[in-house]
Amino acid sequence: MQILGFKDYQQQGKRLAQALGLEYLEVAIHHFPDGESKVTLPKTLDDEIIFCRSLDHPNGKLIELFLACQTARQQGVKQIALVAPYLCYMRQDTAFNPGEAISQKTIGQWLGQLFDRIITVDPHLHRIDDLNQAIPDSEAISLSATKLMSEFLASRPNPPLLLGPDSESKQWVKQIAEHTGLEWEIACKQRHGDRNVEIILPEIDFKDRLIVIVDDVVSTGRTIAQTAKALHKRGAQTVNCLVTHPLFTDDAEQVLTKACINHTWSTDSINHRSNVIQLAPLLAKAIKQ
Ligand code: R5P
């Protein structure tokens, strides 16, 4: 078995290969001037391979994975797995207006037809609770980074209060609280647009408290920023945040800085300077099972 990585996700691919004691090889990508991708696989492949690449900025990466997977099949590879710690298109799980694509279902079906096994971490499942419902044609494995996040928080000097910014975050906040014994609360979020969210904090005393906001994704940063602003208004002493998938689109970093977040911590699901938790041991354990 070999791990096939990509230049933009090289460190994580190599760490996974090392954790498994497997050979790391790289898929070469050339971008033509018009934006098309040329995908070249290593010359010699085993019967079983694992592609390792997170699917943030997904559109180009999905096409490249499709080309890589089909080429590997044409070369005779029998078992192909995908390790994508961040799995894209999971948030659009229903048609909110007539004609809208239910991306979770369509992309899930497509990936399931391509790969024999798909491993991801804390996918954003809202209206379903089993990843196999989104990816029916493959062995779909959903891991959770909450234990690693708990260990990280337990190594910090002062115990914080954990706060989830919305009802969807409850699943992760609750698990971390169970592992660490930390206090936790959940706020209420109303989303009015991609960059417009309103946060209503629970009616407890935040004065002089150390708070860690916990969420699965930071994308535009508005959810975390609005939560932090509300906490500061209520007298919180320090606000930090811990997220699984640091997407950080556009001006998200500045938005968080302006909201007076002291530290942002994340897993290495996506490359970002906030990465403090490596997922390789978790992923390797799941692959070995
Ligand atoms: C959605 O409910 C997710 O859990 C995150 O809260 C959301 O994706 C964060 O997005 P943004 O950073 O754009 O507010």
mmCIF file with all atom_site columns, N, CA, C and O in Angstrom, residues 4 39 41-42 45-51 65-82 110-118 137-139:
data_model
loop_
_atom_site.group_PDB
_atom_site.id
_atom_site.type_symbol
_atom_site.label_atom_id
_atom_site.label_alt_id
_atom_site.label_comp_id
_atom_site.label_asym_id
_atom_site.label_entity_id
_atom_site.label_seq_id
_atom_site.pdbx_PDB_ins_code
_atom_site.Cartn_x
_atom_site.Cartn_y
_atom_site.Cartn_z
_atom_site.occupancy
_atom_site.B_iso_or_equiv
_atom_site.pdbx_formal_charge
_atom_site.auth_seq_id
_atom_site.auth_comp_id
_atom_site.auth_asym_id
_atom_site.auth_atom_id
_atom_site.pdbx_PDB_model_num
ATOM 1   N N  . LEU A 1 4   ? -0.466  8.406  -1.637  1.00 0.00 ? 4   LEU A N  1
ATOM 2   C CA . LEU A 1 4   ? -0.244  9.352  -2.728  1.00 0.00 ? 4   LEU A CA 1
ATOM 3   C C  . LEU A 1 4   ? -0.693  10.740 -2.302  1.00 0.00 ? 4   LEU A C  1
ATOM 4   O O  . LEU A 1 4   ? -1.889  10.965 -2.060  1.00 0.00 ? 4   LEU A O  1
ATOM 5   N N  . VAL A 1 39  ? -2.669  15.914 -14.690 1.00 0.00 ? 39  VAL A N  1
ATOM 6   C CA . VAL A 1 39  ? -2.401  15.097 -13.503 1.00 0.00 ? 39  VAL A CA 1
ATOM 7   C C  . VAL A 1 39  ? -1.499  13.934 -13.909 1.00 0.00 ? 39  VAL A C  1
ATOM 8   O O  . VAL A 1 39  ? -1.812  13.210 -14.853 1.00 0.00 ? 39  VAL A O  1
ATOM 9   N N  . LEU A 1 41  ? 0.473   10.532 -12.389 1.00 0.00 ? 41  LEU A N  1
ATOM 10  C CA . LEU A 1 41  ? 0.684   9.636  -11.253 1.00 0.00 ? 41  LEU A CA 1
ATOM 11  C C  . LEU A 1 41  ? 2.109   9.094  -11.266 1.00 0.00 ? 41  LEU A C  1
ATOM 12  O O  . LEU A 1 41  ? 2.736   9.019  -12.329 1.00 0.00 ? 41  LEU A O  1
ATOM 13  N N  . PRO A 1 42  ? 2.610   8.676  -10.105 1.00 0.00 ? 42  PRO A N  1
ATOM 14  C CA . PRO A 1 42  ? 3.911   8.000  -10.083 1.00 0.00 ? 42  PRO A CA 1
ATOM 15  C C  . PRO A 1 42  ? 3.872   6.760  -10.983 1.00 0.00 ? 42  PRO A C  1
ATOM 16  O O  . PRO A 1 42  ? 2.807   6.184  -11.208 1.00 0.00 ? 42  PRO A O  1
ATOM 17  N N  . LEU A 1 45  ? 2.594   1.722  -9.201  1.00 0.00 ? 45  LEU A N  1
ATOM 18  C CA . LEU A 1 45  ? 1.636   1.785  -8.092  1.00 0.00 ? 45  LEU A CA 1
ATOM 19  C C  . LEU A 1 45  ? 1.340   0.382  -7.567  1.00 0.00 ? 45  LEU A C  1
ATOM 20  O O  . LEU A 1 45  ? 1.308   -0.590 -8.333  1.00 0.00 ? 45  LEU A O  1
ATOM 21  N N  . ASP A 1 46  ? 1.094   0.303  -6.253  1.00 0.00 ? 46  ASP A N  1
ATOM 22  C CA . ASP A 1 46  ? 0.695   -0.972 -5.648  1.00 0.00 ? 46  ASP A CA 1
ATOM 23  C C  . ASP A 1 46  ? -0.758  -1.280 -6.013  1.00 0.00 ? 46  ASP A C  1
ATOM 24  O O  . ASP A 1 46  ? -1.461  -0.433 -6.563  1.00 0.00 ? 46  ASP A O  1
ATOM 25  N N  . ASP A 1 47  ? -1.199  -2.465 -5.603  1.00 0.00 ? 47  ASP A N  1
ATOM 26  C CA . ASP A 1 47  ? -2.604  -2.848 -5.838  1.00 0.00 ? 47  ASP A CA 1
ATOM 27  C C  . ASP A 1 47  ? -3.560  -1.991 -5.031  1.00 0.00 ? 47  ASP A C  1
ATOM 28  O O  . ASP A 1 47  ? -4.732  -1.841 -5.363  1.00 0.00 ? 47  ASP A O  1
ATOM 29  N N  . GLU A 1 48  ? -3.029  -1.441 -3.915  1.00 0.00 ? 48  GLU A N  1
ATOM 30  C CA . GLU A 1 48  ? -3.865  -0.669 -3.008  1.00 0.00 ? 48  GLU A CA 1
ATOM 31  C C  . GLU A 1 48  ? -3.182  0.672  -2.739  1.00 0.00 ? 48  GLU A C  1
ATOM 32  O O  . GLU A 1 48  ? -1.995  0.696  -2.377  1.00 0.00 ? 48  GLU A O  1
ATOM 33  N N  . ILE A 1 49  ? -3.900  1.744  -2.945  1.00 0.00 ? 49  ILE A N  1
ATOM 34  C CA . ILE A 1 49  ? -3.309  3.073  -2.689  1.00 0.00 ? 49  ILE A CA 1
ATOM 35  C C  . ILE A 1 49  ? -4.285  3.948  -1.898  1.00 0.00 ? 49  ILE A C  1
ATOM 36  O O  . ILE A 1 49  ? -5.493  3.693  -1.877  1.00 0.00 ? 49  ILE A O  1
ATOM 37  N N  . ILE A 1 50  ? -3.703  4.969  -1.264  1.00 0.00 ? 50  ILE A N  1
ATOM 38  C CA . ILE A 1 50  ? -4.530  5.933  -0.519  1.00 0.00 ? 50  ILE A CA 1
ATOM 39  C C  . ILE A 1 50  ? -4.166  7.337  -0.999  1.00 0.00 ? 50  ILE A C  1
ATOM 40  O O  . ILE A 1 50  ? -2.998  7.741  -0.892  1.00 0.00 ? 50  ILE A O  1
ATOM 41  N N  . PHE A 1 51  ? -5.126  8.047  -1.535  1.00 0.00 ? 51  PHE A N  1
ATOM 42  C CA . PHE A 1 51  ? -4.904  9.463  -1.848  1.00 0.00 ? 51  PHE A CA 1
ATOM 43  C C  . PHE A 1 51  ? -5.146  10.272 -0.573  1.00 0.00 ? 51  PHE A C  1
ATOM 44  O O  . PHE A 1 51  ? -6.138  10.030 0.127   1.00 0.00 ? 51  PHE A O  1
ATOM 45  N N  . LEU A 1 65  ? -8.671  14.962 -8.403  1.00 0.00 ? 65  LEU A N  1
ATOM 46  C CA . LEU A 1 65  ? -8.824  13.647 -7.750  1.00 0.00 ? 65  LEU A CA 1
ATOM 47  C C  . LEU A 1 65  ? -9.530  12.665 -8.682  1.00 0.00 ? 65  LEU A C  1
ATOM 48  O O  . LEU A 1 65  ? -9.185  11.480 -8.733  1.00 0.00 ? 65  LEU A O  1
ATOM 49  N N  . PHE A 1 66  ? -10.517 13.164 -9.402  1.00 0.00 ? 66  PHE A N  1
ATOM 50  C CA . PHE A 1 66  ? -11.251 12.326 -10.353 1.00 0.00 ? 66  PHE A CA 1
ATOM 51  C C  . PHE A 1 66  ? -10.284 11.779 -11.414 1.00 0.00 ? 66  PHE A C  1
ATOM 52  O O  . PHE A 1 66  ? -10.248 10.576 -11.694 1.00 0.00 ? 66  PHE A O  1
ATOM 53  N N  . LEU A 1 67  ? -9.467  12.685 -11.963 1.00 0.00 ? 67  LEU A N  1
ATOM 54  C CA . LEU A 1 67  ? -8.501  12.259 -12.988 1.00 0.00 ? 67  LEU A CA 1
ATOM 55  C C  . LEU A 1 67  ? -7.497  11.265 -12.398 1.00 0.00 ? 67  LEU A C  1
ATOM 56  O O  . LEU A 1 67  ? -7.162  10.249 -13.014 1.00 0.00 ? 67  LEU A O  1
ATOM 57  N N  . ALA A 1 68  ? -7.030  11.560 -11.177 1.00 0.00 ? 68  ALA A N  1
ATOM 58  C CA . ALA A 1 68  ? -6.020  10.691 -10.547 1.00 0.00 ? 68  ALA A CA 1
ATOM 59  C C  . ALA A 1 68  ? -6.613  9.311  -10.269 1.00 0.00 ? 68  ALA A C  1
ATOM 60  O O  . ALA A 1 68  ? -5.979  8.279  -10.529 1.00 0.00 ? 68  ALA A O  1
ATOM 61  N N  . CYS A 1 69  ? -7.831  9.287  -9.765  1.00 0.00 ? 69  CYS A N  1
ATOM 62  C CA . CYS A 1 69  ? -8.470  8.019  -9.395  1.00 0.00 ? 69  CYS A CA 1
ATOM 63  C C  . CYS A 1 69  ? -8.731  7.156  -10.633 1.00 0.00 ? 69  CYS A C  1
ATOM 64  O O  . CYS A 1 69  ? -8.421  5.965  -10.656 1.00 0.00 ? 69  CYS A O  1
ATOM 65  N N  . GLN A 1 70  ? -9.279  7.786  -11.673 1.00 0.00 ? 70  GLN A N  1
ATOM 66  C CA . GLN A 1 70  ? -9.575  7.025  -12.890 1.00 0.00 ? 70  GLN A CA 1
ATOM 67  C C  . GLN A 1 70  ? -8.287  6.503  -13.536 1.00 0.00 ? 70  GLN A C  1
ATOM 68  O O  . GLN A 1 70  ? -8.253  5.387  -14.044 1.00 0.00 ? 70  GLN A O  1
ATOM 69  N N  . THR A 1 71  ? -7.233  7.314  -13.495 1.00 0.00 ? 71  THR A N  1
ATOM 70  C CA . THR A 1 71  ? -5.956  6.885  -14.079 1.00 0.00 ? 71  THR A CA 1
ATOM 71  C C  . THR A 1 71  ? -5.385  5.699  -13.304 1.00 0.00 ? 71  THR A C  1
ATOM 72  O O  . THR A 1 71  ? -4.875  4.739  -13.895 1.00 0.00 ? 71  THR A O  1
ATOM 73  N N  . ALA A 1 72  ? -5.493  5.775  -11.960 1.00 0.00 ? 72  ALA A N  1
ATOM 74  C CA . ALA A 1 72  ? -5.003  4.653  -11.145 1.00 0.00 ? 72  ALA A CA 1
ATOM 75  C C  . ALA A 1 72  ? -5.772  3.375  -11.476 1.00 0.00 ? 72  ALA A C  1
ATOM 76  O O  . ALA A 1 72  ? -5.182  2.300  -11.618 1.00 0.00 ? 72  ALA A O  1
ATOM 77  N N  . ARG A 1 73  ? -7.091  3.499  -11.653 1.00 0.00 ? 73  ARG A N  1
ATOM 78  C CA . ARG A 1 73  ? -7.894  2.304  -12.014 1.00 0.00 ? 73  ARG A CA 1
ATOM 79  C C  . ARG A 1 73  ? -7.435  1.756  -13.368 1.00 0.00 ? 73  ARG A C  1
ATOM 80  O O  . ARG A 1 73  ? -7.280  0.552  -13.534 1.00 0.00 ? 73  ARG A O  1
ATOM 81  N N  . GLN A 1 74  ? -7.200  2.688  -14.342 1.00 0.00 ? 74  GLN A N  1
ATOM 82  C CA . GLN A 1 74  ? -6.764  2.232  -15.671 1.00 0.00 ? 74  GLN A CA 1
ATOM 83  C C  . GLN A 1 74  ? -5.412  1.528  -15.593 1.00 0.00 ? 74  GLN A C  1
ATOM 84  O O  . GLN A 1 74  ? -5.094  0.662  -16.397 1.00 0.00 ? 74  GLN A O  1
ATOM 85  N N  . GLN A 1 75  ? -4.609  1.909  -14.585 1.00 0.00 ? 75  GLN A N  1
ATOM 86  C CA . GLN A 1 75  ? -3.297  1.267  -14.425 1.00 0.00 ? 75  GLN A CA 1
ATOM 87  C C  . GLN A 1 75  ? -3.399  -0.029 -13.626 1.00 0.00 ? 75  GLN A C  1
ATOM 88  O O  . GLN A 1 75  ? -2.386  -0.632 -13.287 1.00 0.00 ? 75  GLN A O  1
ATOM 89  N N  . GLY A 1 76  ? -4.602  -0.406 -13.228 1.00 0.00 ? 76  GLY A N  1
ATOM 90  C CA . GLY A 1 76  ? -4.793  -1.705 -12.580 1.00 0.00 ? 76  GLY A CA 1
ATOM 91  C C  . GLY A 1 76  ? -4.864  -1.677 -11.064 1.00 0.00 ? 76  GLY A C  1
ATOM 92  O O  . GLY A 1 76  ? -4.916  -2.740 -10.436 1.00 0.00 ? 76  GLY A O  1
ATOM 93  N N  . VAL A 1 77  ? -4.871  -0.482 -10.454 1.00 0.00 ? 77  VAL A N  1
ATOM 94  C CA . VAL A 1 77  ? -4.967  -0.431 -8.989  1.00 0.00 ? 77  VAL A CA 1
ATOM 95  C C  . VAL A 1 77  ? -6.341  -0.963 -8.579  1.00 0.00 ? 77  VAL A C  1
ATOM 96  O O  . VAL A 1 77  ? -7.362  -0.599 -9.166  1.00 0.00 ? 77  VAL A O  1
ATOM 97  N N  . LYS A 1 78  ? -6.351  -1.823 -7.563  1.00 0.00 ? 78  LYS A N  1
ATOM 98  C CA . LYS A 1 78  ? -7.622  -2.500 -7.221  1.00 0.00 ? 78  LYS A CA 1
ATOM 99  C C  . LYS A 1 78  ? -8.397  -1.796 -6.120  1.00 0.00 ? 78  LYS A C  1
ATOM 100 O O  . LYS A 1 78  ? -9.619  -1.702 -6.174  1.00 0.00 ? 78  LYS A O  1
ATOM 101 N N  . GLN A 1 79  ? -7.703  -1.324 -5.094  1.00 0.00 ? 79  GLN A N  1
ATOM 102 C CA . GLN A 1 79  ? -8.388  -0.698 -3.955  1.00 0.00 ? 79  GLN A CA 1
ATOM 103 C C  . GLN A 1 79  ? -7.884  0.732  -3.814  1.00 0.00 ? 79  GLN A C  1
ATOM 104 O O  . GLN A 1 79  ? -6.671  0.963  -3.661  1.00 0.00 ? 79  GLN A O  1
ATOM 105 N N  . ILE A 1 80  ? -8.806  1.690  -3.863  1.00 0.00 ? 80  ILE A N  1
ATOM 106 C CA . ILE A 1 80  ? -8.391  3.095  -3.755  1.00 0.00 ? 80  ILE A CA 1
ATOM 107 C C  . ILE A 1 80  ? -9.167  3.764  -2.628  1.00 0.00 ? 80  ILE A C  1
ATOM 108 O O  . ILE A 1 80  ? -10.408 3.784  -2.645  1.00 0.00 ? 80  ILE A O  1
ATOM 109 N N  . ALA A 1 81  ? -8.427  4.310  -1.685  1.00 0.00 ? 81  ALA A N  1
ATOM 110 C CA . ALA A 1 81  ? -9.061  5.037  -0.582  1.00 0.00 ? 81  ALA A CA 1
ATOM 111 C C  . ALA A 1 81  ? -8.743  6.522  -0.714  1.00 0.00 ? 81  ALA A C  1
ATOM 112 O O  . ALA A 1 81  ? -7.747  6.913  -1.334  1.00 0.00 ? 81  ALA A O  1
ATOM 113 N N  . LEU A 1 82  ? -9.611  7.315  -0.141  1.00 0.00 ? 82  LEU A N  1
ATOM 114 C CA . LEU A 1 82  ? -9.369  8.759  -0.084  1.00 0.00 ? 82  LEU A CA 1
ATOM 115 C C  . LEU A 1 82  ? -9.358  9.170  1.389   1.00 0.00 ? 82  LEU A C  1
ATOM 116 O O  . LEU A 1 82  ? -10.322 8.896  2.112   1.00 0.00 ? 82  LEU A O  1
ATOM 117 N N  . TRP A 1 110 ? -20.951 10.869 -5.956  1.00 0.00 ? 110 TRP A N  1
ATOM 118 C CA . TRP A 1 110 ? -19.850 10.851 -6.931  1.00 0.00 ? 110 TRP A CA 1
ATOM 119 C C  . TRP A 1 110 ? -18.571 10.304 -6.283  1.00 0.00 ? 110 TRP A C  1
ATOM 120 O O  . TRP A 1 110 ? -17.923 9.398  -6.816  1.00 0.00 ? 110 TRP A O  1
ATOM 121 N N  . LEU A 1 111 ? -18.239 10.835 -5.105  1.00 0.00 ? 111 LEU A N  1
ATOM 122 C CA . LEU A 1 111 ? -17.024 10.376 -4.426  1.00 0.00 ? 111 LEU A CA 1
ATOM 123 C C  . LEU A 1 111 ? -17.136 8.899  -4.060  1.00 0.00 ? 111 LEU A C  1
ATOM 124 O O  . LEU A 1 111 ? -16.172 8.137  -4.170  1.00 0.00 ? 111 LEU A O  1
ATOM 125 N N  . GLY A 1 112 ? -18.350 8.505  -3.647  1.00 0.00 ? 112 GLY A N  1
ATOM 126 C CA . GLY A 1 112 ? -18.571 7.110  -3.264  1.00 0.00 ? 112 GLY A CA 1
ATOM 127 C C  . GLY A 1 112 ? -18.386 6.148  -4.437  1.00 0.00 ? 112 GLY A C  1
ATOM 128 O O  . GLY A 1 112 ? -17.943 5.021  -4.261  1.00 0.00 ? 112 GLY A O  1
ATOM 129 N N  . GLN A 1 113 ? -18.736 6.623  -5.641  1.00 0.00 ? 113 GLN A N  1
ATOM 130 C CA . GLN A 1 113 ? -18.551 5.763  -6.820  1.00 0.00 ? 113 GLN A CA 1
ATOM 131 C C  . GLN A 1 113 ? -17.080 5.677  -7.226  1.00 0.00 ? 113 GLN A C  1
ATOM 132 O O  . GLN A 1 113 ? -16.633 4.712  -7.811  1.00 0.00 ? 113 GLN A O  1
ATOM 133 N N  . LEU A 1 114 ? -16.303 6.727  -6.890  1.00 0.00 ? 114 LEU A N  1
ATOM 134 C CA . LEU A 1 114 ? -14.883 6.743  -7.266  1.00 0.00 ? 114 LEU A CA 1
ATOM 135 C C  . LEU A 1 114 ? -14.018 5.908  -6.334  1.00 0.00 ? 114 LEU A C  1
ATOM 136 O O  . LEU A 1 114 ? -13.141 5.173  -6.777  1.00 0.00 ? 114 LEU A O  1
ATOM 137 N N  . PHE A 1 115 ? -14.253 6.084  -5.022  1.00 0.00 ? 115 PHE A N  1
ATOM 138 C CA . PHE A 1 115 ? -13.330 5.507  -4.033  1.00 0.00 ? 115 PHE A CA 1
ATOM 139 C C  . PHE A 1 115 ? -13.978 4.342  -3.289  1.00 0.00 ? 115 PHE A C  1
ATOM 140 O O  . PHE A 1 115 ? -15.168 4.362  -2.996  1.00 0.00 ? 115 PHE A O  1
ATOM 141 N N  . ASP A 1 116 ? -13.145 3.342  -2.952  1.00 0.00 ? 116 ASP A N  1
ATOM 142 C CA . ASP A 1 116 ? -13.653 2.194  -2.201  1.00 0.00 ? 116 ASP A CA 1
ATOM 143 C C  . ASP A 1 116 ? -13.864 2.554  -0.738  1.00 0.00 ? 116 ASP A C  1
ATOM 144 O O  . ASP A 1 116 ? -14.699 1.966  -0.063  1.00 0.00 ? 116 ASP A O  1
ATOM 145 N N  . ARG A 1 117 ? -13.059 3.499  -0.265  1.00 0.00 ? 117 ARG A N  1
ATOM 146 C CA . ARG A 1 117 ? -13.125 3.872  1.153   1.00 0.00 ? 117 ARG A CA 1
ATOM 147 C C  . ARG A 1 117 ? -12.815 5.353  1.262   1.00 0.00 ? 117 ARG A C  1
ATOM 148 O O  . ARG A 1 117 ? -11.898 5.860  0.580   1.00 0.00 ? 117 ARG A O  1
ATOM 149 N N  . ILE A 1 118 ? -13.586 6.050  2.082   1.00 0.00 ? 118 ILE A N  1
ATOM 150 C CA . ILE A 1 118 ? -13.360 7.490  2.271   1.00 0.00 ? 118 ILE A CA 1
ATOM 151 C C  . ILE A 1 118 ? -13.273 7.758  3.771   1.00 0.00 ? 118 ILE A C  1
ATOM 152 O O  . ILE A 1 118 ? -14.165 7.362  4.534   1.00 0.00 ? 118 ILE A O  1
ATOM 153 N N  . ASP A 1 137 ? -22.230 4.701  -1.566  1.00 0.00 ? 137 ASP A N  1
ATOM 154 C CA . ASP A 1 137 ? -21.629 3.615  -2.362  1.00 0.00 ? 137 ASP A CA 1
ATOM 155 C C  . ASP A 1 137 ? -20.218 3.239  -1.940  1.00 0.00 ? 137 ASP A C  1
ATOM 156 O O  . ASP A 1 137 ? -19.508 2.552  -2.667  1.00 0.00 ? 137 ASP A O  1
ATOM 157 N N  . SER A 1 138 ? -19.774 3.713  -0.791  1.00 0.00 ? 138 SER A N  1
ATOM 158 C CA . SER A 1 138 ? -18.398 3.458  -0.389  1.00 0.00 ? 138 SER A CA 1
ATOM 159 C C  . SER A 1 138 ? -18.392 3.207  1.108   1.00 0.00 ? 138 SER A C  1
ATOM 160 O O  . SER A 1 138 ? -19.368 3.486  1.805   1.00 0.00 ? 138 SER A O  1
ATOM 161 N N  . GLU A 1 139 ? -17.270 2.696  1.615   1.00 0.00 ? 139 GLU A N  1
ATOM 162 C CA . GLU A 1 139 ? -17.146 2.605  3.071   1.00 0.00 ? 139 GLU A CA 1
ATOM 163 C C  . GLU A 1 139 ? -16.740 4.001  3.549   1.00 0.00 ? 139 GLU A C  1
ATOM 164 O O  . GLU A 1 139 ? -15.606 4.431  3.329   1.00 0.00 ? 139 GLU A O  1
#
